[in-house]
mmCIF file of N, CA and C in Angstrom:
data_model
loop_
_atom_site.group_PDB
_atom_site.id
_atom_site.type_symbol
_atom_site.label_atom_id
_atom_site.label_comp_id
_atom_site.label_asym_id
_atom_site.label_seq_id
_atom_site.Cartn_x
_atom_site.Cartn_y
_atom_site.Cartn_z
ATOM 1 N N MET A 1 202.183 170.060 42.410
ATOM 2 C CA MET A 1 202.340 169.074 43.450
ATOM 3 C C MET A 1 203.824 168.830 43.692
ATOM 4 N N ASP A 2 204.157 168.595 44.922
ATOM 5 C CA ASP A 2 205.551 168.292 45.207
ATOM 6 C C ASP A 2 205.820 166.807 44.987
ATOM 7 N N PHE A 3 207.079 166.431 45.054
ATOM 8 C CA PHE A 3 207.470 165.059 44.727
ATOM 9 C C PHE A 3 206.848 164.033 45.676
ATOM 10 N N LEU A 4 206.582 164.418 46.931
ATOM 11 C CA LEU A 4 205.982 163.465 47.874
ATOM 12 C C LEU A 4 204.558 163.099 47.460
ATOM 13 N N VAL A 5 203.805 164.076 46.979
ATOM 14 C CA VAL A 5 202.438 163.810 46.535
ATOM 15 C C VAL A 5 202.471 162.916 45.294
ATOM 16 N N VAL A 6 203.372 163.229 44.367
ATOM 17 C CA VAL A 6 203.487 162.417 43.155
ATOM 18 C C VAL A 6 203.899 160.990 43.515
ATOM 19 N N GLN A 7 204.853 160.847 44.416
ATOM 20 C CA GLN A 7 205.305 159.521 44.839
ATOM 21 C C GLN A 7 204.165 158.751 45.516
ATOM 22 N N ALA A 8 203.424 159.415 46.379
ATOM 23 C CA ALA A 8 202.304 158.755 47.063
ATOM 24 C C ALA A 8 201.245 158.320 46.052
ATOM 25 N N PHE A 9 200.957 159.173 45.077
ATOM 26 C CA PHE A 9 199.956 158.797 44.078
ATOM 27 C C PHE A 9 200.453 157.642 43.213
ATOM 28 N N ASP A 10 201.734 157.637 42.878
ATOM 29 C CA ASP A 10 202.297 156.509 42.119
ATOM 30 C C ASP A 10 202.108 155.202 42.872
ATOM 31 N N GLN A 11 202.360 155.226 44.170
ATOM 32 C CA GLN A 11 202.194 154.017 44.980
ATOM 33 C C GLN A 11 200.723 153.598 45.029
ATOM 34 N N TYR A 12 199.843 154.586 45.181
ATOM 35 C CA TYR A 12 198.402 154.295 45.184
ATOM 36 C C TYR A 12 197.987 153.687 43.845
ATOM 37 N N ALA A 13 198.439 154.280 42.738
ATOM 38 C CA ALA A 13 198.056 153.788 41.406
ATOM 39 C C ALA A 13 198.543 152.353 41.190
ATOM 40 N N ALA A 14 199.742 152.059 41.652
ATOM 41 C CA ALA A 14 200.269 150.695 41.508
ATOM 42 C C ALA A 14 199.436 149.713 42.326
ATOM 43 N N GLU A 15 199.106 150.088 43.552
ATOM 44 C CA GLU A 15 198.302 149.200 44.404
ATOM 45 C C GLU A 15 196.890 149.058 43.847
ATOM 46 N N ARG A 16 196.357 150.137 43.335
ATOM 47 C CA ARG A 16 195.016 150.091 42.730
ATOM 48 C C ARG A 16 195.005 149.120 41.549
ATOM 49 N N HIS A 17 196.023 149.207 40.706
ATOM 50 C CA HIS A 17 196.100 148.319 39.550
ATOM 51 C C HIS A 17 196.243 146.855 39.999
ATOM 52 N N GLU A 18 197.037 146.654 41.041
ATOM 53 C CA GLU A 18 197.242 145.299 41.571
ATOM 54 C C GLU A 18 195.939 144.713 42.106
ATOM 55 N N ARG A 19 195.152 145.527 42.800
ATOM 56 C CA ARG A 19 193.923 145.034 43.433
ATOM 57 C C ARG A 19 192.740 144.966 42.468
ATOM 58 N N LEU A 20 192.640 145.963 41.571
ATOM 59 C CA LEU A 20 191.446 146.068 40.739
ATOM 60 C C LEU A 20 191.691 145.765 39.263
ATOM 61 N N GLY A 21 192.948 145.667 38.867
ATOM 62 C CA GLY A 21 193.253 145.440 37.459
ATOM 63 C C GLY A 21 193.114 146.717 36.654
ATOM 64 N N ALA A 22 193.150 146.570 35.356
ATOM 65 C CA ALA A 22 193.111 147.727 34.465
ATOM 66 C C ALA A 22 191.723 148.358 34.415
ATOM 67 N N GLY A 23 190.688 147.568 34.673
ATOM 68 C CA GLY A 23 189.324 148.108 34.658
ATOM 69 C C GLY A 23 189.066 148.893 35.925
ATOM 70 N N GLY A 24 187.863 148.838 36.372
ATOM 71 C CA GLY A 24 187.561 149.493 37.634
ATOM 72 C C GLY A 24 186.689 150.705 37.458
ATOM 73 N N SER A 25 187.193 151.834 37.857
ATOM 74 C CA SER A 25 186.383 153.038 37.965
ATOM 75 C C SER A 25 187.053 154.218 37.280
ATOM 76 N N ASP A 26 186.233 155.155 36.837
ATOM 77 C CA ASP A 26 186.756 156.392 36.259
ATOM 78 C C ASP A 26 187.114 157.416 37.332
ATOM 79 N N PHE A 27 186.779 157.145 38.574
ATOM 80 C CA PHE A 27 187.061 158.087 39.654
ATOM 81 C C PHE A 27 188.542 158.048 40.013
ATOM 82 N N LEU A 28 189.060 159.171 40.454
ATOM 83 C CA LEU A 28 190.478 159.270 40.803
ATOM 84 C C LEU A 28 190.809 158.437 42.034
ATOM 85 N N LEU A 29 190.056 158.600 43.089
ATOM 86 C CA LEU A 29 190.291 157.861 44.332
ATOM 87 C C LEU A 29 189.143 156.900 44.567
ATOM 88 N N VAL A 30 189.474 155.618 44.651
ATOM 89 C CA VAL A 30 188.448 154.601 44.876
ATOM 90 C C VAL A 30 188.839 153.742 46.071
ATOM 91 N N ASN A 31 187.834 153.078 46.639
ATOM 92 C CA ASN A 31 188.064 152.197 47.780
ATOM 93 C C ASN A 31 188.883 150.985 47.343
ATOM 94 N N LEU A 32 189.983 150.771 48.042
ATOM 95 C CA LEU A 32 190.803 149.596 47.797
ATOM 96 C C LEU A 32 190.699 148.595 48.929
ATOM 97 N N PHE A 33 190.231 149.029 50.093
ATOM 98 C CA PHE A 33 190.233 148.165 51.274
ATOM 99 C C PHE A 33 188.877 147.998 51.918
ATOM 100 N N ARG A 34 187.949 148.910 51.673
ATOM 101 C CA ARG A 34 186.635 148.782 52.299
ATOM 102 C C ARG A 34 185.574 148.656 51.210
ATOM 103 N N PRO A 35 184.551 147.844 51.477
ATOM 104 C CA PRO A 35 183.516 147.645 50.464
ATOM 105 C C PRO A 35 182.671 148.903 50.286
ATOM 106 N N PRO A 36 182.133 149.068 49.146
ATOM 107 C CA PRO A 36 182.338 148.291 47.926
ATOM 108 C C PRO A 36 183.637 148.721 47.225
ATOM 109 N N LEU A 37 184.449 147.733 46.902
ATOM 110 C CA LEU A 37 185.711 148.010 46.220
ATOM 111 C C LEU A 37 185.454 148.709 44.889
ATOM 112 N N SER A 38 186.346 149.586 44.528
ATOM 113 C CA SER A 38 186.336 150.397 43.303
ATOM 114 C C SER A 38 185.248 151.463 43.275
ATOM 115 N N SER A 39 184.522 151.636 44.389
ATOM 116 C CA SER A 39 183.558 152.742 44.457
ATOM 117 C C SER A 39 184.310 154.004 44.880
ATOM 118 N N PRO A 40 183.768 155.174 44.544
ATOM 119 C CA PRO A 40 184.463 156.416 44.904
ATOM 120 C C PRO A 40 184.683 156.525 46.413
ATOM 121 N N VAL A 41 185.823 157.064 46.797
ATOM 122 C CA VAL A 41 186.110 157.307 48.209
ATOM 123 C C VAL A 41 185.241 158.485 48.666
ATOM 124 N N THR A 42 184.555 158.306 49.775
ATOM 125 C CA THR A 42 183.674 159.357 50.293
ATOM 126 C C THR A 42 184.464 160.339 51.151
ATOM 127 N N PRO A 43 183.945 161.544 51.321
ATOM 128 C CA PRO A 43 184.602 162.489 52.235
ATOM 129 C C PRO A 43 184.778 161.928 53.644
ATOM 130 N N ASP A 44 183.779 161.156 54.121
ATOM 131 C CA ASP A 44 183.898 160.546 55.450
ATOM 132 C C ASP A 44 185.070 159.569 55.509
ATOM 133 N N ALA A 45 185.268 158.812 54.437
ATOM 134 C CA ALA A 45 186.375 157.856 54.401
ATOM 135 C C ALA A 45 187.719 158.588 54.421
ATOM 136 N N ILE A 46 187.788 159.715 53.736
ATOM 137 C CA ILE A 46 189.026 160.506 53.758
ATOM 138 C C ILE A 46 189.270 161.036 55.165
ATOM 139 N N GLY A 47 188.202 161.509 55.821
ATOM 140 C CA GLY A 47 188.332 161.968 57.203
ATOM 141 C C GLY A 47 188.806 160.860 58.128
ATOM 142 N N ASP A 48 188.251 159.659 57.943
ATOM 143 C CA ASP A 48 188.671 158.509 58.763
ATOM 144 C C ASP A 48 190.145 158.189 58.539
ATOM 145 N N LEU A 49 190.577 158.247 57.275
ATOM 146 C CA LEU A 49 191.977 157.968 56.955
ATOM 147 C C LEU A 49 192.901 159.005 57.600
ATOM 148 N N ILE A 50 192.526 160.254 57.515
ATOM 149 C CA ILE A 50 193.340 161.314 58.116
ATOM 150 C C ILE A 50 193.395 161.155 59.632
ATOM 151 N N ASP A 51 192.254 160.817 60.240
ATOM 152 C CA ASP A 51 192.230 160.579 61.689
ATOM 153 C C ASP A 51 193.170 159.435 62.066
ATOM 154 N N ALA A 52 193.120 158.344 61.300
ATOM 155 C CA ALA A 52 193.970 157.186 61.587
ATOM 156 C C ALA A 52 195.447 157.539 61.429
ATOM 157 N N LEU A 53 195.772 158.292 60.384
ATOM 158 C CA LEU A 53 197.176 158.678 60.165
ATOM 159 C C LEU A 53 197.667 159.630 61.254
ATOM 160 N N ALA A 54 196.814 160.562 61.679
ATOM 161 C CA ALA A 54 197.190 161.489 62.743
ATOM 162 C C ALA A 54 197.417 160.734 64.046
ATOM 163 N N HIS A 55 196.547 159.761 64.332
ATOM 164 C CA HIS A 55 196.705 158.941 65.536
ATOM 165 C C HIS A 55 198.011 158.146 65.469
ATOM 166 N N ARG A 56 198.274 157.553 64.299
ATOM 167 C CA ARG A 56 199.500 156.774 64.113
ATOM 168 C C ARG A 56 200.747 157.642 64.263
ATOM 169 N N ALA A 57 200.630 158.908 63.869
ATOM 170 C CA ALA A 57 201.751 159.840 63.996
ATOM 171 C C ALA A 57 201.892 160.383 65.413
ATOM 172 N N GLY A 58 200.926 160.064 66.286
ATOM 173 C CA GLY A 58 200.993 160.515 67.671
ATOM 174 C C GLY A 58 200.515 161.943 67.877
ATOM 175 N N LEU A 59 199.749 162.469 66.929
ATOM 176 C CA LEU A 59 199.234 163.832 67.070
ATOM 177 C C LEU A 59 198.044 163.827 68.018
ATOM 178 N N GLU A 60 198.046 164.728 68.959
ATOM 179 C CA GLU A 60 196.950 164.798 69.918
ATOM 180 C C GLU A 60 195.783 165.624 69.391
ATOM 181 N N GLU A 61 196.093 166.604 68.555
ATOM 182 C CA GLU A 61 195.063 167.491 68.018
ATOM 183 C C GLU A 61 194.471 166.881 66.746
ATOM 184 N N ARG A 62 193.166 167.028 66.570
ATOM 185 C CA ARG A 62 192.505 166.489 65.372
ATOM 186 C C ARG A 62 192.950 167.273 64.142
ATOM 187 N N VAL A 63 193.217 166.546 63.064
ATOM 188 C CA VAL A 63 193.619 167.153 61.797
ATOM 189 C C VAL A 63 192.475 166.958 60.817
ATOM 190 N N ALA A 64 191.753 168.027 60.520
ATOM 191 C CA ALA A 64 190.637 167.954 59.579
ATOM 192 C C ALA A 64 191.166 168.136 58.157
ATOM 193 N N PRO A 65 190.503 167.523 57.169
ATOM 194 C CA PRO A 65 190.938 167.703 55.779
ATOM 195 C C PRO A 65 191.021 169.173 55.379
ATOM 196 N N HIS A 66 190.110 169.988 55.899
ATOM 197 C CA HIS A 66 190.142 171.414 55.557
ATOM 198 C C HIS A 66 191.432 172.074 56.044
ATOM 199 N N ARG A 67 191.969 171.569 57.122
ATOM 200 C CA ARG A 67 193.220 172.113 57.650
ATOM 201 C C ARG A 67 194.370 171.906 56.662
ATOM 202 N N MET A 68 194.343 170.790 55.949
ATOM 203 C CA MET A 68 195.373 170.549 54.937
ATOM 204 C C MET A 68 195.197 171.492 53.759
ATOM 205 N N ARG A 69 193.960 171.768 53.398
ATOM 206 C CA ARG A 69 193.677 172.738 52.327
ATOM 207 C C ARG A 69 194.214 174.105 52.737
ATOM 208 N N HIS A 70 193.967 174.452 53.993
ATOM 209 C CA HIS A 70 194.446 175.723 54.525
ATOM 210 C C HIS A 70 195.983 175.765 54.488
ATOM 211 N N GLY A 71 196.610 174.671 54.884
ATOM 212 C CA GLY A 71 198.069 174.597 54.856
ATOM 213 C C GLY A 71 198.617 174.728 53.444
ATOM 214 N N PHE A 72 197.963 174.079 52.482
ATOM 215 C CA PHE A 72 198.388 174.183 51.087
ATOM 216 C C PHE A 72 198.325 175.630 50.615
ATOM 217 N N ALA A 73 197.195 176.284 50.877
ATOM 218 C CA ALA A 73 197.035 177.674 50.441
ATOM 219 C C ALA A 73 198.068 178.578 51.113
ATOM 220 N N SER A 74 198.331 178.357 52.379
ATOM 221 C CA SER A 74 199.343 179.149 53.079
ATOM 222 C C SER A 74 200.732 178.899 52.497
ATOM 223 N N ASN A 75 201.025 177.645 52.128
ATOM 224 C CA ASN A 75 202.315 177.345 51.509
ATOM 225 C C ASN A 75 202.462 178.032 50.157
ATOM 226 N N VAL A 76 201.383 178.090 49.386
ATOM 227 C CA VAL A 76 201.426 178.806 48.104
ATOM 228 C C VAL A 76 201.696 180.287 48.359
ATOM 229 N N ALA A 77 201.042 180.859 49.363
ATOM 230 C CA ALA A 77 201.272 182.270 49.700
ATOM 231 C C ALA A 77 202.709 182.496 50.146
ATOM 232 N N ASP A 78 203.244 181.583 50.959
ATOM 233 C CA ASP A 78 204.626 181.710 51.431
ATOM 234 C C ASP A 78 205.636 181.566 50.300
ATOM 235 N N ALA A 79 205.219 180.930 49.210
ATOM 236 C CA ALA A 79 206.093 180.780 48.044
ATOM 237 C C ALA A 79 205.843 181.914 47.048
ATOM 238 N N ASP A 80 205.343 183.032 47.567
ATOM 239 C CA ASP A 80 205.053 184.234 46.768
ATOM 240 C C ASP A 80 203.907 184.055 45.791
ATOM 241 N N GLY A 81 203.000 183.137 46.086
ATOM 242 C CA GLY A 81 201.800 183.002 45.265
ATOM 243 C C GLY A 81 200.897 184.203 45.485
ATOM 244 N N THR A 82 200.239 184.623 44.429
ATOM 245 C CA THR A 82 199.345 185.776 44.520
ATOM 246 C C THR A 82 197.949 185.320 44.935
ATOM 247 N N LEU A 83 197.146 186.275 45.334
ATOM 248 C CA LEU A 83 195.793 185.973 45.785
ATOM 249 C C LEU A 83 194.991 185.293 44.673
ATOM 250 N N ASP A 84 195.132 185.769 43.423
ATOM 251 C CA ASP A 84 194.374 185.138 42.340
ATOM 252 C C ASP A 84 194.883 183.724 42.040
ATOM 253 N N GLU A 85 196.169 183.464 42.244
ATOM 254 C CA GLU A 85 196.690 182.105 42.062
ATOM 255 C C GLU A 85 196.107 181.167 43.115
ATOM 256 N N ILE A 86 196.091 181.622 44.357
ATOM 257 C CA ILE A 86 195.526 180.805 45.430
ATOM 258 C C ILE A 86 194.051 180.544 45.159
ATOM 259 N N GLN A 87 193.340 181.580 44.769
ATOM 260 C CA GLN A 87 191.915 181.443 44.461
ATOM 261 C C GLN A 87 191.693 180.376 43.399
ATOM 262 N N ASN A 88 192.464 180.420 42.325
ATOM 263 C CA ASN A 88 192.290 179.449 41.238
ATOM 264 C C ASN A 88 192.692 178.044 41.654
ATOM 265 N N LEU A 89 193.784 177.912 42.394
ATOM 266 C CA LEU A 89 194.224 176.596 42.830
ATOM 267 C C LEU A 89 193.225 175.933 43.759
ATOM 268 N N LEU A 90 192.511 176.741 44.543
ATOM 269 C CA LEU A 90 191.506 176.206 45.461
ATOM 270 C C LEU A 90 190.137 176.062 44.801
ATOM 271 N N GLY A 91 190.014 176.550 43.557
ATOM 272 C CA GLY A 91 188.742 176.442 42.851
ATOM 273 C C GLY A 91 187.672 177.356 43.403
ATOM 274 N N GLN A 92 188.079 178.503 43.915
ATOM 275 C CA GLN A 92 187.114 179.440 44.494
ATOM 276 C C GLN A 92 186.700 180.460 43.442
ATOM 277 N N SER A 93 185.441 180.894 43.514
ATOM 278 C CA SER A 93 184.920 181.806 42.500
ATOM 279 C C SER A 93 185.276 183.262 42.766
ATOM 280 N N GLN A 94 185.499 183.629 44.012
ATOM 281 C CA GLN A 94 185.792 185.017 44.363
ATOM 282 C C GLN A 94 187.200 185.144 44.935
ATOM 283 N N PRO A 95 187.974 186.136 44.485
ATOM 284 C CA PRO A 95 189.326 186.312 45.028
ATOM 285 C C PRO A 95 189.337 186.510 46.543
ATOM 286 N N THR A 96 188.325 187.159 47.069
ATOM 287 C CA THR A 96 188.295 187.416 48.508
ATOM 288 C C THR A 96 188.128 186.118 49.314
ATOM 289 N N SER A 97 187.648 185.056 48.666
ATOM 290 C CA SER A 97 187.483 183.782 49.363
ATOM 291 C C SER A 97 188.815 183.195 49.798
ATOM 292 N N ALA A 98 189.902 183.587 49.123
ATOM 293 C CA ALA A 98 191.223 183.050 49.446
ATOM 294 C C ALA A 98 191.914 183.841 50.557
ATOM 295 N N GLN A 99 191.402 184.985 50.920
ATOM 296 C CA GLN A 99 192.068 185.828 51.921
ATOM 297 C C GLN A 99 192.271 185.148 53.276
ATOM 298 N N PRO A 100 191.339 184.339 53.760
ATOM 299 C CA PRO A 100 191.588 183.704 55.063
ATOM 300 C C PRO A 100 192.804 182.784 55.083
ATOM 301 N N TYR A 101 193.294 182.401 53.915
ATOM 302 C CA TYR A 101 194.432 181.496 53.852
ATOM 303 C C TYR A 101 195.767 182.229 53.898
ATOM 304 N N LEU A 102 195.727 183.538 53.876
ATOM 305 C CA LEU A 102 196.963 184.314 53.857
ATOM 306 C C LEU A 102 197.460 184.557 55.275
ATOM 307 N N HIS A 103 198.586 183.973 55.584
ATOM 308 C CA HIS A 103 199.246 184.172 56.876
ATOM 309 C C HIS A 103 200.719 184.415 56.570
ATOM 310 N N PRO A 104 201.087 185.652 56.283
ATOM 311 C CA PRO A 104 202.475 185.893 55.906
ATOM 312 C C PRO A 104 203.444 185.475 57.005
ATOM 313 N N SER A 105 204.493 184.807 56.588
ATOM 314 C CA SER A 105 205.516 184.393 57.545
ATOM 315 C C SER A 105 206.313 185.617 57.979
ATOM 316 N N PRO A 106 206.983 185.551 59.125
ATOM 317 C CA PRO A 106 207.818 186.679 59.551
ATOM 318 C C PRO A 106 208.863 187.044 58.500
ATOM 319 N N GLY A 107 209.390 186.048 57.803
ATOM 320 C CA GLY A 107 210.379 186.326 56.762
ATOM 321 C C GLY A 107 209.800 187.129 55.606
ATOM 322 N N ARG A 108 208.569 186.783 55.209
ATOM 323 C CA ARG A 108 207.926 187.548 54.127
ATOM 324 C C ARG A 108 207.605 188.960 54.578
ATOM 325 N N LEU A 109 207.189 189.115 55.836
ATOM 326 C CA LEU A 109 206.904 190.458 56.341
ATOM 327 C C LEU A 109 208.183 191.294 56.387
ATOM 328 N N ARG A 110 209.286 190.674 56.819
ATOM 329 C CA ARG A 110 210.567 191.374 56.862
ATOM 330 C C ARG A 110 210.989 191.777 55.452
ATOM 331 N N ALA A 111 210.825 190.896 54.472
ATOM 332 C CA ALA A 111 211.195 191.200 53.088
ATOM 333 C C ALA A 111 210.363 192.363 52.550
ATOM 334 N N ALA A 112 209.079 192.423 52.936
ATOM 335 C CA ALA A 112 208.231 193.531 52.497
ATOM 336 C C ALA A 112 208.741 194.853 53.066
ATOM 337 N N ILE A 113 209.164 194.829 54.316
ATOM 338 C CA ILE A 113 209.704 196.040 54.934
ATOM 339 C C ILE A 113 210.996 196.456 54.246
ATOM 340 N N GLU A 114 211.832 195.484 53.941
ATOM 341 C CA GLU A 114 213.126 195.774 53.303
ATOM 342 C C GLU A 114 212.958 196.365 51.903
ATOM 343 N N ARG A 115 211.850 196.068 51.230
ATOM 344 C CA ARG A 115 211.624 196.612 49.882
ATOM 345 C C ARG A 115 211.257 198.093 49.903
ATOM 346 N N VAL A 116 210.823 198.596 51.050
ATOM 347 C CA VAL A 116 210.420 200.001 51.151
ATOM 348 C C VAL A 116 211.668 200.840 51.413
ATOM 349 N N PRO A 117 211.954 201.793 50.518
ATOM 350 C CA PRO A 117 213.157 202.609 50.728
ATOM 351 C C PRO A 117 213.001 203.541 51.931
ATOM 352 N N THR A 118 214.108 203.790 52.602
ATOM 353 C CA THR A 118 214.087 204.728 53.715
ATOM 354 C C THR A 118 214.085 206.136 53.140
ATOM 355 N N PRO A 119 213.658 207.150 53.907
ATOM 356 C CA PRO A 119 213.674 208.532 53.408
ATOM 357 C C PRO A 119 215.068 208.963 52.950
ATOM 358 N N ARG A 120 216.104 208.504 53.647
ATOM 359 C CA ARG A 120 217.455 208.882 53.261
ATOM 360 C C ARG A 120 217.800 208.346 51.867
ATOM 361 N N GLU A 121 217.402 207.119 51.591
ATOM 362 C CA GLU A 121 217.661 206.550 50.271
ATOM 363 C C GLU A 121 216.929 207.332 49.188
ATOM 364 N N LEU A 122 215.710 207.812 49.496
ATOM 365 C CA LEU A 122 214.961 208.579 48.519
ATOM 366 C C LEU A 122 215.647 209.920 48.227
ATOM 367 N N VAL A 123 216.173 210.548 49.265
ATOM 368 C CA VAL A 123 216.850 211.841 49.097
ATOM 369 C C VAL A 123 218.147 211.654 48.315
ATOM 370 N N ASP A 124 218.882 210.595 48.623
ATOM 371 C CA ASP A 124 220.165 210.343 47.962
ATOM 372 C C ASP A 124 219.986 209.720 46.582
ATOM 373 N N GLY A 125 218.750 209.330 46.233
ATOM 374 C CA GLY A 125 218.509 208.717 44.940
ATOM 375 C C GLY A 125 218.862 207.237 44.881
ATOM 376 N N VAL A 126 219.183 206.646 46.026
ATOM 377 C CA VAL A 126 219.600 205.243 46.040
ATOM 378 C C VAL A 126 218.415 204.320 45.779
ATOM 379 N N GLY A 127 217.262 204.608 46.315
ATOM 380 C CA GLY A 127 216.102 203.710 46.243
ATOM 381 C C GLY A 127 215.272 203.858 44.994
ATOM 382 N N GLN A 128 215.730 204.602 44.011
ATOM 383 C CA GLN A 128 214.913 204.841 42.812
ATOM 384 C C GLN A 128 215.298 203.955 41.674
#
């Protein structure tokens, strides 16, 4: 996780402790503002939160939670993550399940081309 995610979770944990005290729930994400308090956050509630944040940010296009998962996987790939790393991070059982998340950036494609020696380099022994 990057520092922004850690910072956001720290703020959530502090607010959760303030609202619910040390007790509460064993679930990671619980309702702090909508009843029933301290119950697990539902997927619908996460979707509603994302919709509200996208609206507040002035985004015209809908941002689905799956789109963020896709963005995360693409960011891992752009950071030279391997297919099996992406698969494991997403909790997928088959390596091929992670393939739709691979969208190499132009920079990564250029770097791949640059790694291939030219025929002249092979003849001169430079690329070996």
